[in-house]
Coordinates of C-alpha atoms and ligand atoms in Angstrom, one line a residue:
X1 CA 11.3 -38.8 -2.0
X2 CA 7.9 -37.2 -0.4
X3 CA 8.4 -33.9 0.5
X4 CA 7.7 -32.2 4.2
X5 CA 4.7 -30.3 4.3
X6 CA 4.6 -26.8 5.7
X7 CA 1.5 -26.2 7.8
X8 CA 0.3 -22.8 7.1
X9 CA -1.0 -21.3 10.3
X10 CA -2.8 -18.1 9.9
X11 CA -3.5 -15.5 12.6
X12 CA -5.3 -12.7 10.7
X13 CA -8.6 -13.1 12.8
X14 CA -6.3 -13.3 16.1
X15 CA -3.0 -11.1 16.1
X16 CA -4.3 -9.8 12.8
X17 CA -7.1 -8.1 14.6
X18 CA -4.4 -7.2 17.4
X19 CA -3.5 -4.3 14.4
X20 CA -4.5 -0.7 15.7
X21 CA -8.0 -0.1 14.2
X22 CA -8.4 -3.2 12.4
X23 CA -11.4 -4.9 14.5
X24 CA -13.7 -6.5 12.5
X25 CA -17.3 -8.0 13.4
X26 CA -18.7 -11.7 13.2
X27 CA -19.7 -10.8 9.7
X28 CA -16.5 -10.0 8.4
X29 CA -14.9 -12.3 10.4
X30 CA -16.7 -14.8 8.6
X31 CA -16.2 -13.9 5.4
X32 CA -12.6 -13.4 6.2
X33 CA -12.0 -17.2 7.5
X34 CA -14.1 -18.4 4.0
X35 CA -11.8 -16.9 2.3
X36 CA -9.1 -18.4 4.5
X37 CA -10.5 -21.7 3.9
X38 CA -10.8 -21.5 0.1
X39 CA -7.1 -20.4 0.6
X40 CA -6.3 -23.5 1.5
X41 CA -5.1 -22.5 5.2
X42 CA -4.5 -25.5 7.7
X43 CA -4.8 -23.9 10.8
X44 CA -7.1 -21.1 11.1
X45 CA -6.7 -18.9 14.1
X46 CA -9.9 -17.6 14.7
X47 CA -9.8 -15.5 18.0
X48 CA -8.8 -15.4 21.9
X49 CA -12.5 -16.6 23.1
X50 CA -12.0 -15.2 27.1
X51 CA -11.0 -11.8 25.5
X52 CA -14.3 -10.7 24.8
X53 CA -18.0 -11.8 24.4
X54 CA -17.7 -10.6 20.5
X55 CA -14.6 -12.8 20.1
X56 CA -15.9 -16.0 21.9
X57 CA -19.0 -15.7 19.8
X58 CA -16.7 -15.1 16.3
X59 CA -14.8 -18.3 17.6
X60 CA -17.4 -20.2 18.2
X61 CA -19.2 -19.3 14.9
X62 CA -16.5 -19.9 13.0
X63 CA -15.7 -23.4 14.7
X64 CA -19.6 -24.4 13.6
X65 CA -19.3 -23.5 10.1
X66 CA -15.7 -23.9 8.4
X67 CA -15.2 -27.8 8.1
X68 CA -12.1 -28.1 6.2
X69 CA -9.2 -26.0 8.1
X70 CA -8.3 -26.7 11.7
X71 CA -10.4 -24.0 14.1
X72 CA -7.6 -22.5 16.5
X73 CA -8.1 -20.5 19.9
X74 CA -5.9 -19.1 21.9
X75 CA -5.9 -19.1 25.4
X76 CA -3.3 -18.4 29.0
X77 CA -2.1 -21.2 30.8
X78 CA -5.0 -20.6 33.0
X79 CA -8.5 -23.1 33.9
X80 CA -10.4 -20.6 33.2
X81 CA -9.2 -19.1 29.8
X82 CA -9.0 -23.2 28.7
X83 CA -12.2 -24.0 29.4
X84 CA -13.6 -21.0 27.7
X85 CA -11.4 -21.6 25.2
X86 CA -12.7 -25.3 24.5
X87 CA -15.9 -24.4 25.3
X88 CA -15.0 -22.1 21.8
X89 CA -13.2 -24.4 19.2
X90 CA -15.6 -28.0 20.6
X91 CA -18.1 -27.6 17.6
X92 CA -14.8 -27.3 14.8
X93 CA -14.6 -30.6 13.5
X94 CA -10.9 -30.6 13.8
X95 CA -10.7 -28.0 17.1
X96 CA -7.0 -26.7 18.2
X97 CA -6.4 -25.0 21.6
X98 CA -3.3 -22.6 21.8
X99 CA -1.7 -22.0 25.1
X100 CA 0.9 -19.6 25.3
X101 CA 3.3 -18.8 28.8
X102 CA 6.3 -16.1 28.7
X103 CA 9.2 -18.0 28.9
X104 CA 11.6 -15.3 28.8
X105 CA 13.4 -13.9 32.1
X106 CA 12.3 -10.6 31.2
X107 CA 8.9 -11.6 30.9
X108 CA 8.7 -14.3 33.7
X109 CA 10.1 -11.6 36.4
X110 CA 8.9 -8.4 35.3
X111 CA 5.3 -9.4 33.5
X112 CA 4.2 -12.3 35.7
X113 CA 6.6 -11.9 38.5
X114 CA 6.7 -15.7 38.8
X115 CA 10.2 -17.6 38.8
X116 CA 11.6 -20.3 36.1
X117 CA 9.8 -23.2 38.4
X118 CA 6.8 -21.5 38.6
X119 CA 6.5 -21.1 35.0
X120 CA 7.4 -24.6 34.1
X121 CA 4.8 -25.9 36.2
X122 CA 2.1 -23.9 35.3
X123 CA 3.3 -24.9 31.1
X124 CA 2.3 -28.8 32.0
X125 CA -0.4 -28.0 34.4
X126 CA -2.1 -26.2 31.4
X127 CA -1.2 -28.5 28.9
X128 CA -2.3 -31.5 30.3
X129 CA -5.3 -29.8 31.5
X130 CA -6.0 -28.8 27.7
X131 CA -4.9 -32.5 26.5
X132 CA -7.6 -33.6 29.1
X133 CA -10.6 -31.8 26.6
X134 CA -9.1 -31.6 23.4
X135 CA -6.6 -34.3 21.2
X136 CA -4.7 -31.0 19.7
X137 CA -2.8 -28.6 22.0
X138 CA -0.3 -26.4 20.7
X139 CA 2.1 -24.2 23.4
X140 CA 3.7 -21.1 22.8
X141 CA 6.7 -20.2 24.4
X142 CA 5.7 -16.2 24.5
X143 CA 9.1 -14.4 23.9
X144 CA 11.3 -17.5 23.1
X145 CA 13.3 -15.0 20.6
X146 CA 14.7 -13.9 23.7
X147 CA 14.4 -16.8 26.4
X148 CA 17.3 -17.9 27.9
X149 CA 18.1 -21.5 25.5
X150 CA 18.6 -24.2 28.1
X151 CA 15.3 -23.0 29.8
X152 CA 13.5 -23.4 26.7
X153 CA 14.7 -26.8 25.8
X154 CA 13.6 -27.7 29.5
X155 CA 9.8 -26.3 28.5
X156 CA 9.8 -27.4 25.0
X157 CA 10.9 -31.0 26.5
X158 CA 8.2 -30.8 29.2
X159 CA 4.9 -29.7 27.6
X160 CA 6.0 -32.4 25.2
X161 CA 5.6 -35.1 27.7
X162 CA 2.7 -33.3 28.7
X163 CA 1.0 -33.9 25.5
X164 CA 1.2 -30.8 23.3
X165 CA 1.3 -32.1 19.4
X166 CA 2.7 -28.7 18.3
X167 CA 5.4 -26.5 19.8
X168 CA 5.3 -22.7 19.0
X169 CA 8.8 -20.4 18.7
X170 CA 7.1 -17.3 19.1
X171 CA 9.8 -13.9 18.3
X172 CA 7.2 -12.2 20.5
X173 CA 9.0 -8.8 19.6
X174 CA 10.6 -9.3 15.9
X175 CA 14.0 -9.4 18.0
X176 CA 16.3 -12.0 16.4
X177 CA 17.8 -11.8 12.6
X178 CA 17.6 -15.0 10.3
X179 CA 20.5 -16.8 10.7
X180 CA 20.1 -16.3 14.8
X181 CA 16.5 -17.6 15.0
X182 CA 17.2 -20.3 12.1
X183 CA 20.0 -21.4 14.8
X184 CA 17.9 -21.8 18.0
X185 CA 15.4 -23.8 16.0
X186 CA 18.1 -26.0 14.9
X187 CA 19.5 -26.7 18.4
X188 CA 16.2 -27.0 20.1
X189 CA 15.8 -29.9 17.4
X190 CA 19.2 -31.2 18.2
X191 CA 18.5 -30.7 22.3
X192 CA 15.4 -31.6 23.0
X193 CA 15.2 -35.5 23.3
X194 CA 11.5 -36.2 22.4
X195 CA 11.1 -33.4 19.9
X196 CA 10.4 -35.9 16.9
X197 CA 7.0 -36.3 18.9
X198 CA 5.6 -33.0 17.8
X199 CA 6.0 -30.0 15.0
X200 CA 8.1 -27.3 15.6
X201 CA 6.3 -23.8 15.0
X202 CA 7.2 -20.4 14.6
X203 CA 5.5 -17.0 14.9
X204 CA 7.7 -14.0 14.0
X205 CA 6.6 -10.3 14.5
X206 CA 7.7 -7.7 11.7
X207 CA 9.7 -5.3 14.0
X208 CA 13.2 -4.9 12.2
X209 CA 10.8 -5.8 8.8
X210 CA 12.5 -9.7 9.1
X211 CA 9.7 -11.7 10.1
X212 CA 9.5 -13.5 6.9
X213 CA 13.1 -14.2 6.7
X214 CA 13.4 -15.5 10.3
X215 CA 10.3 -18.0 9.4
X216 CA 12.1 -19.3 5.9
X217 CA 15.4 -19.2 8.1
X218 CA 13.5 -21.3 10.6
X219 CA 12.1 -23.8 8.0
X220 CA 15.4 -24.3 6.4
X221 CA 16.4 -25.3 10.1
X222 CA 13.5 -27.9 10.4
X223 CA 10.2 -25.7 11.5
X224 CA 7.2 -26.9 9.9
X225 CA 4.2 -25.1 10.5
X226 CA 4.3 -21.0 10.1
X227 CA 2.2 -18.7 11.9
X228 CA 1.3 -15.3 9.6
X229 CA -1.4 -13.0 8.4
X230 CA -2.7 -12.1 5.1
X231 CA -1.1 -8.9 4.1
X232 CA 1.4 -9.4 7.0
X233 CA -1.3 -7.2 9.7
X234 CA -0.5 -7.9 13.2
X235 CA 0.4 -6.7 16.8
X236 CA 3.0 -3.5 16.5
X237 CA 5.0 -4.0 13.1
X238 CA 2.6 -7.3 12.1
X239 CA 3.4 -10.6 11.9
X240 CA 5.0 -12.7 8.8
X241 CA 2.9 -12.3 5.7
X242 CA 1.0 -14.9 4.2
X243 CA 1.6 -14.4 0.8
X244 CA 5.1 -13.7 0.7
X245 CA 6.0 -17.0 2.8
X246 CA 3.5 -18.8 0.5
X247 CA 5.4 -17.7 -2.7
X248 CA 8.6 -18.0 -1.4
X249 CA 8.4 -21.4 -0.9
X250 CA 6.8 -22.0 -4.2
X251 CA 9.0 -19.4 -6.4
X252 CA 11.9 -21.4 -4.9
X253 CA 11.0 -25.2 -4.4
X254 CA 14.7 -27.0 -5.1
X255 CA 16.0 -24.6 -2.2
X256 CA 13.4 -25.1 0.4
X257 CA 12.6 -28.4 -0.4
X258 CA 9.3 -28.7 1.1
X259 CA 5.4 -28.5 0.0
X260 CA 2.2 -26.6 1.3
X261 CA -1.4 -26.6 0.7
X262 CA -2.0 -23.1 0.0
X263 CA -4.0 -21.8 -3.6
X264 CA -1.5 -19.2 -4.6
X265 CA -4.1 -18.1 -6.9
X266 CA -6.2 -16.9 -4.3
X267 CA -3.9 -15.1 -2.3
X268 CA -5.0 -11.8 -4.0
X269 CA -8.3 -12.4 -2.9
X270 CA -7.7 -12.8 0.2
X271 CA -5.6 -9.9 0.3
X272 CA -8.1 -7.5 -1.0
X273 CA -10.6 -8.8 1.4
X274 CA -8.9 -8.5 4.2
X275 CA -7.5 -5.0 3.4
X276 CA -10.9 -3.5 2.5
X277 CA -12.7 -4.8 5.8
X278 CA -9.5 -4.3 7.9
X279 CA -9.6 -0.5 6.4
X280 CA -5.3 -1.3 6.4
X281 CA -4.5 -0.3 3.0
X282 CA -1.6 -2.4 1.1
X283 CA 1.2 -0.7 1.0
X284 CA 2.0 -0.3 -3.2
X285 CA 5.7 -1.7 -3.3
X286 CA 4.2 -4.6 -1.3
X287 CA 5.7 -8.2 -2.3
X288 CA 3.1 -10.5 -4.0
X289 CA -0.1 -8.5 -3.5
X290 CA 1.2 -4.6 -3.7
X291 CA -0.4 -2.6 -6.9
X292 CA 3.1 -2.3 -8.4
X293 CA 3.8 -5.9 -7.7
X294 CA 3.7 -6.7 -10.9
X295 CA 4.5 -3.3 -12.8
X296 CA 7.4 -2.8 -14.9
X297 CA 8.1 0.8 -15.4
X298 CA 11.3 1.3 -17.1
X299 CA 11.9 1.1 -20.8
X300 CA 14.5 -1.8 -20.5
X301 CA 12.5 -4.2 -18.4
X302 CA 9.2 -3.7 -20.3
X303 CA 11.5 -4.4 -23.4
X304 CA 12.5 -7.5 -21.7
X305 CA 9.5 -8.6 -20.2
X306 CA 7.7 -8.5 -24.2
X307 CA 10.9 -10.2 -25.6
X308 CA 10.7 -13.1 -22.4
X309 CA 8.7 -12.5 -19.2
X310 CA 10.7 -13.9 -17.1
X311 CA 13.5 -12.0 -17.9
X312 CA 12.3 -9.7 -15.1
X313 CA 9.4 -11.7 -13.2
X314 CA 10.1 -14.5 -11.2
X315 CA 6.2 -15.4 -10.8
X316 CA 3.0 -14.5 -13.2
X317 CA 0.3 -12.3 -12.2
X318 CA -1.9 -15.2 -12.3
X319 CA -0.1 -17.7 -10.1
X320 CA -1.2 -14.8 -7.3
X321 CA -4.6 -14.5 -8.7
X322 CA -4.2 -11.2 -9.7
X323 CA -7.3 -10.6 -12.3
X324 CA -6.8 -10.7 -16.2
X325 CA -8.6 -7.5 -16.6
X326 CA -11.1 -5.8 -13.9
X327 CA -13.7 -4.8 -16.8
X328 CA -16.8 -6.5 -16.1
X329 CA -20.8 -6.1 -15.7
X330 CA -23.0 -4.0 -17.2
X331 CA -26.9 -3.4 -16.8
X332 CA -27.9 -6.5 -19.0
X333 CA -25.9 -8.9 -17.3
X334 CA -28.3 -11.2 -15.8
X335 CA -28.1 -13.2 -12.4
X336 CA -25.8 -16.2 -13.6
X337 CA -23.5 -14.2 -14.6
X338 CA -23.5 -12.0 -11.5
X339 CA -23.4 -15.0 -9.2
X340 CA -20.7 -16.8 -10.9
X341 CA -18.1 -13.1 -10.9
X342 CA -18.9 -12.9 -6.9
X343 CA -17.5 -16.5 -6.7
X344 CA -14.7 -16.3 -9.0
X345 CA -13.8 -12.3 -6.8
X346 CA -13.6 -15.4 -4.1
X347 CA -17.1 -14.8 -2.5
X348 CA -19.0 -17.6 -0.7
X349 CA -22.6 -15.8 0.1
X350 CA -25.6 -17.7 1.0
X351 CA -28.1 -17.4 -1.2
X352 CA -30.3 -14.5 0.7
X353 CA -27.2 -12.5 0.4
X354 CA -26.6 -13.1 -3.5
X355 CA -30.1 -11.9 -4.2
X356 CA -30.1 -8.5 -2.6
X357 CA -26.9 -7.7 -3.9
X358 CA -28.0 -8.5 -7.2
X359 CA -30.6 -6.1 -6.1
X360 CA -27.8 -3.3 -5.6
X361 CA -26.0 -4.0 -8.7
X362 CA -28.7 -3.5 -11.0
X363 CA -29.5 0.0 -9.1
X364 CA -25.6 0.2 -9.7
X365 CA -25.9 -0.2 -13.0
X366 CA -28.1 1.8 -13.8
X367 CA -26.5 4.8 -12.5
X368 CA -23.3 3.7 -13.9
X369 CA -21.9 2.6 -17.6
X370 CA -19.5 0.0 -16.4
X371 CA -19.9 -2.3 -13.3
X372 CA -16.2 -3.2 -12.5
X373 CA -15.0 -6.0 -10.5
X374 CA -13.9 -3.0 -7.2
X375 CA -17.6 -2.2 -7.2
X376 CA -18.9 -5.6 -6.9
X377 CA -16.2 -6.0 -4.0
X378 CA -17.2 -2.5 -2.7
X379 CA -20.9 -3.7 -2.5
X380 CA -20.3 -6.7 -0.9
X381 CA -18.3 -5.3 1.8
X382 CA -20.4 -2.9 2.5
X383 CA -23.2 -5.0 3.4
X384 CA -20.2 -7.4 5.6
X385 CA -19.5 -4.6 7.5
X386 CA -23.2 -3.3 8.2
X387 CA -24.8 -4.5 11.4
X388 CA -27.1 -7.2 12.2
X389 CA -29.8 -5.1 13.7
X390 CA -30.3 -1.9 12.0
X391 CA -31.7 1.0 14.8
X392 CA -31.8 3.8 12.7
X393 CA -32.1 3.3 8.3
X394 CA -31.9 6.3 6.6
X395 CA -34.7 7.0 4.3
X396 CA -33.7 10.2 2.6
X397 CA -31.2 12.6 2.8
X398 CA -30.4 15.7 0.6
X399 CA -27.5 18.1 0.6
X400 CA -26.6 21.7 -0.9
X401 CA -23.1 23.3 -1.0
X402 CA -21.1 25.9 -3.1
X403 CA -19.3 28.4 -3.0
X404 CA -20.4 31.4 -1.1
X405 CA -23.0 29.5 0.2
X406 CA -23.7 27.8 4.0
X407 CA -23.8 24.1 3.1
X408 CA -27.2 22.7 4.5
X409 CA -27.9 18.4 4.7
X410 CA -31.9 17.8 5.5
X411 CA -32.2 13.8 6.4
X412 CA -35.4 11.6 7.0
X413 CA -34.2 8.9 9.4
X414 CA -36.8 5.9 10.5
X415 CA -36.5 4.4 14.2
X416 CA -37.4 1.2 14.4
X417 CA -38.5 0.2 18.0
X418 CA -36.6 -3.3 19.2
X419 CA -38.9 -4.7 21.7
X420 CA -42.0 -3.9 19.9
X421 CA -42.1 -5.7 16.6
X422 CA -44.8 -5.0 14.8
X423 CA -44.5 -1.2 15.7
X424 CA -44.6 1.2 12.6
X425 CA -40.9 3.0 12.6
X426 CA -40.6 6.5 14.2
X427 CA -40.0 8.8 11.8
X428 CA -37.6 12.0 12.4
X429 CA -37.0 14.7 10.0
X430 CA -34.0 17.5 10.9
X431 CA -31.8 20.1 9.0
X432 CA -28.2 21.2 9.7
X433 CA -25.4 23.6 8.8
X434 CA -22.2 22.3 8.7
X435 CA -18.2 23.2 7.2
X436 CA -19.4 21.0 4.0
X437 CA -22.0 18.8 3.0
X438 CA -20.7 15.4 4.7
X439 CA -20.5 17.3 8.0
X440 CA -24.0 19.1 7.9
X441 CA -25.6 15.5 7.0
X442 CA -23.7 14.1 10.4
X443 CA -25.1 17.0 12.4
X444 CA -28.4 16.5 11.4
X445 CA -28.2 12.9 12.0
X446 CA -26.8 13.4 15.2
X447 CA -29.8 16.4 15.9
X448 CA -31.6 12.9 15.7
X449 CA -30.1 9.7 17.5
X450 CA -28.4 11.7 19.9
X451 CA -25.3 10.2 20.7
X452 CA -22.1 11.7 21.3
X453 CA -19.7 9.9 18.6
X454 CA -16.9 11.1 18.0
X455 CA -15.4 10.7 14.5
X456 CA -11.6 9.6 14.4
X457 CA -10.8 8.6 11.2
X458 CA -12.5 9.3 7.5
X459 CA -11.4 8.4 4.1
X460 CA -13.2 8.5 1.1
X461 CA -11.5 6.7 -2.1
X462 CA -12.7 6.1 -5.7
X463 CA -13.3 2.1 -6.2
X464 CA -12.9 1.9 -9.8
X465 CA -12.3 4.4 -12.7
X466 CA -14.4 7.1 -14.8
X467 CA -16.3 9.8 -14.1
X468 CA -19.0 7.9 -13.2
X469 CA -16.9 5.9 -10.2
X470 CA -18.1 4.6 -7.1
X471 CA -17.3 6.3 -3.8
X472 CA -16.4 4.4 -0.4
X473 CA -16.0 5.9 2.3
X474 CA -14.5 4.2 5.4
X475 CA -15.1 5.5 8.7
X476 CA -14.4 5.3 12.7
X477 CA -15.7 6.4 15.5
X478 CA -15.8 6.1 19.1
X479 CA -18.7 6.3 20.9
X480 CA -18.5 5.5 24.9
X481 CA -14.6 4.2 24.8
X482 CA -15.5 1.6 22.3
X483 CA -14.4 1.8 18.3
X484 CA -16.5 1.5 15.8
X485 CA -15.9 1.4 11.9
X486 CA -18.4 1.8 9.1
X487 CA -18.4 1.2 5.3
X488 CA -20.8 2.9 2.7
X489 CA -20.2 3.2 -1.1
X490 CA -22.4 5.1 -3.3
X491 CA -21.6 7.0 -6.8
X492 CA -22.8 9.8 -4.5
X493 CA -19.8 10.6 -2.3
X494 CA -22.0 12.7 0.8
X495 CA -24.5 9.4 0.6
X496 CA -21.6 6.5 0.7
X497 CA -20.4 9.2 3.8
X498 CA -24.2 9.0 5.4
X499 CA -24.6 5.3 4.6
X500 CA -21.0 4.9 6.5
X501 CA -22.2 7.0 9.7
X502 CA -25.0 4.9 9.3
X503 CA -23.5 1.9 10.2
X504 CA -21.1 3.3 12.9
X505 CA -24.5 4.1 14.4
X506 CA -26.2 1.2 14.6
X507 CA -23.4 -0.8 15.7
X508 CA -22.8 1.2 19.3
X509 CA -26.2 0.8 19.8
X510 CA -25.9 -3.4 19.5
X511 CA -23.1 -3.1 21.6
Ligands
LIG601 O1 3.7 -12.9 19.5 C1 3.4 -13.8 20.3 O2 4.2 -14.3 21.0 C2 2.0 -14.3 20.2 C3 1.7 -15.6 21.0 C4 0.5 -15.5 21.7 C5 1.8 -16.8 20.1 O3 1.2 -13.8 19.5
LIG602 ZN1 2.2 -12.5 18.0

């Protein structure tokens, strides 16, 4: 008998981005729903368009160039957000709106002080207004972990009618426990009369850590499409991860009994991806994609594990896509070979893009005896994460420190002027003191551009091993209310710092 298929919805770009800190721009956004796409994801939220002019743009973008997953926006059961939302997801080739209402009590009197009426109303009003521009409308019921039952069935019922193809069990606030939420999935499947006419959903936030469970739970009871994240990133405590729902269901086919489209073998890559541009580190005892995933450390499971591997591993590296061995490039590869390691790393770059950072990995290599598959990552996120327009490059810098001694940073920064075109760059020269090196290159910089950021957040790790390793440094800022991160690796750790100030720079001035 054929299987039920699972639709994987992922929000990474949406609630994902709802993460404290973890905004990303179009660039990474882009490179974030490629990745998605290679993943095999079927519905790809890809932002709240009315929200902001960044995220309408990163919607719309996305909508013109992924062809293969379903582009999702979401949107309040208002005209307004609708419209802005269609006028979003219309280029996708398969476009999705996603309304969402509070359907709770809670919500419904305290939030949008409306009563139970009101709210149904304005559930079919917006649905059928959505239906009206686009064939596929999914509803959320915001907060149905908590909404009163029969009220829900009477909504679920009614945007039915009203045309919505998918209906959304959001736990807005990671409230119920498994066998509770697999429940009221199973009796709004038993209650609501017409409910064969569309796909039940769920969206479960990560608040008492059971937001996977309640979405298995919920499948078992007859959901089928899940809303998640790569690396489980979200709103508060995050949503339902990814990976873990993905293997799950595969690790354990007999017992779930259902199929999905997702590449297992590049959730890794996505996980790295998203973690590195997202500047959310995976946590190391993470399921599926954690560094000691996969690690056996005692004496009696690595015995095991050489005698029979699945003595103690229910799943193989590989079937994740965790690499073989991260040893790669060295300063002879050529160009085929460099291309073909950024696509296998799970890379889609146009071909401008390829060539300069074959450009940067040949300086790489020369500086460095080993080219690893983290630096090749580290390079190509580091140009993601730079700006379009580039105010301020840095020519030269150099830096002195020691002990006993004031440490000193002189830079040579170049203006280029935006409205004039042809204009030769401005070019400024300063010198600073500072606590240390990093900081006396920021003070000169800022001696320069003259803008009052104010760093909040700096870390500086080593991408790959040897004395020889590459630096990244990931950085933010604010500068006039608004965040700003910046990336910059170097096997110079006060340059990967500069390069990552850099970048924070020139991306308050597009905004
Ligand atoms: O958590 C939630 O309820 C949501 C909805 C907008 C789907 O994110
Ligand atoms: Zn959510």
């Amino acid at each position: 008998m054929k299987k039920d298929k699972v639709i994987f919805f992922d929000t990474t770009l949406r609630d994902g981005e709802q993460s404290p800190g973890a905004s990303m721009n179009l660039k990474e956004k882009l490179l974030v729903a490629n990745q998605l796409a290679v993943l095999g994801v079927d519905v790809i939220e890809a932002g709240f368009p009315v929200s902001s002019p960044g995220d309408f743009d990163a919607v719309e973008t996305i909508s013109r160039q992924i062809k293969t997953s379903t582009i999702a926006g979401l949107c309040r059961a208002s005209e307004k957000d609708i419209k802005t939302c269609w006028d979003a997801v219309r280029y996708a080739k398969k476009p999705r709106i996603h309304i969402f209402l509070a359907t709770s009590d809670l919500h419904i009197k305290k939030k949008l002080q409306k009563t139970r009426t009101q709210i149904l109303n304005m559930a079919v009003k917006a649905v059928k207004y959505g239906k009206s521009l686009c064939s596929d409308i999914e509803f959320s019921a915001e907060d149905a972990g908590r909404s009163d039952m029969d009220f829900l069935c009477k909504v679920v019922e009614a945007v039915i009618d009203a045309g919505a193809n998918t209906v959304n069990i959001p736990d807005t606030v990671g409230y119920t426990t498994p066998v509770e939420f697999g429940n009221k999935i199973a009796e709004i499947k038993k209650r609501a009369p017409n409910i064969n006419k569309t796909i039940i959903s769920v969206h479960c936030h990560n608040d008492l850590g059971l937001a996977v469970a309640n979405s298995l739970s919920a499948i078992e009871n007859g959901a089928r499409q899940v809303e998640c994240t790569i690396n489980g990133i979200g709103e508060r405590a995050g949503n339902a991860s990814l990976e873990e729902l993905a293997m799950a269901l595969r690790v354990r086919p007999h017992y779930y009994n259902v199929c999905h489209s997702i590449k297992t073998n590049e959730l890794y890559n996505a996980s790295k991806l998203v973690s590195r541009l997202t500047g959310i580190s995976v946590q190391v005892n993470k399921a599926i994609v954690g560094a000691n995933a996969f690690a056996h450390e005692s004496g009696i499971h690595q015995d095991g594990i050489l005698k029979a591997r699945e003595t103690y591993e229910i799943m193989n590296p590989s079937d994740v896509g965790v690499p073989e061995s991260s040893l790669v490039l060295g300063k002879h590869s050529g160009r085929h070979a460099f291309f073909k390691r950024i696509k296998d790393l799970g890379y889609r770059l146009a071909n401008k893009e390829s060539e300069l950072l074959f450009e940067k990995f040949k300086n790489l290599a020369d500086k460095k005896k080993t080219v690893f598959n983290e630096d090749i990552v580290a390079l190509i996120e580091e140009g993601a994460t730079s700006c379009c327009k580039e105010t301020f490059v840095l020519d030269y810098f150099s830096a002195a420190s020691g002990t006993g001694t004031v440490p000193t940073a002189t830079v040579k920064i170049l203006k280029n002027e935006n409205d004039k075109k042809q204009a030769k760059p401005i070019v400024f020269r300063e010198a600073a003191c500072g606590s240390g090196p990093v900081d006396a290159a920021y003070k000169a910089i800022d001696k320069i551009v003259k803008m009052d950021i104010k760093l909040t957040e700096f870390s500086l790790r080593a991408v790959s091993s040897g004395e020889d390793a590459l630096g990244e440094v990931f950085l933010k800022a604010k500068y006039k209310g608004m965040v700003y991160s910046g990336k910059g690796a170097s096997t110079d750790i006060v340059e990967a710092s500069t390069k990552a100030y850099m970048q924070v720079i020139n991306k308050a001035i597009v905004d």
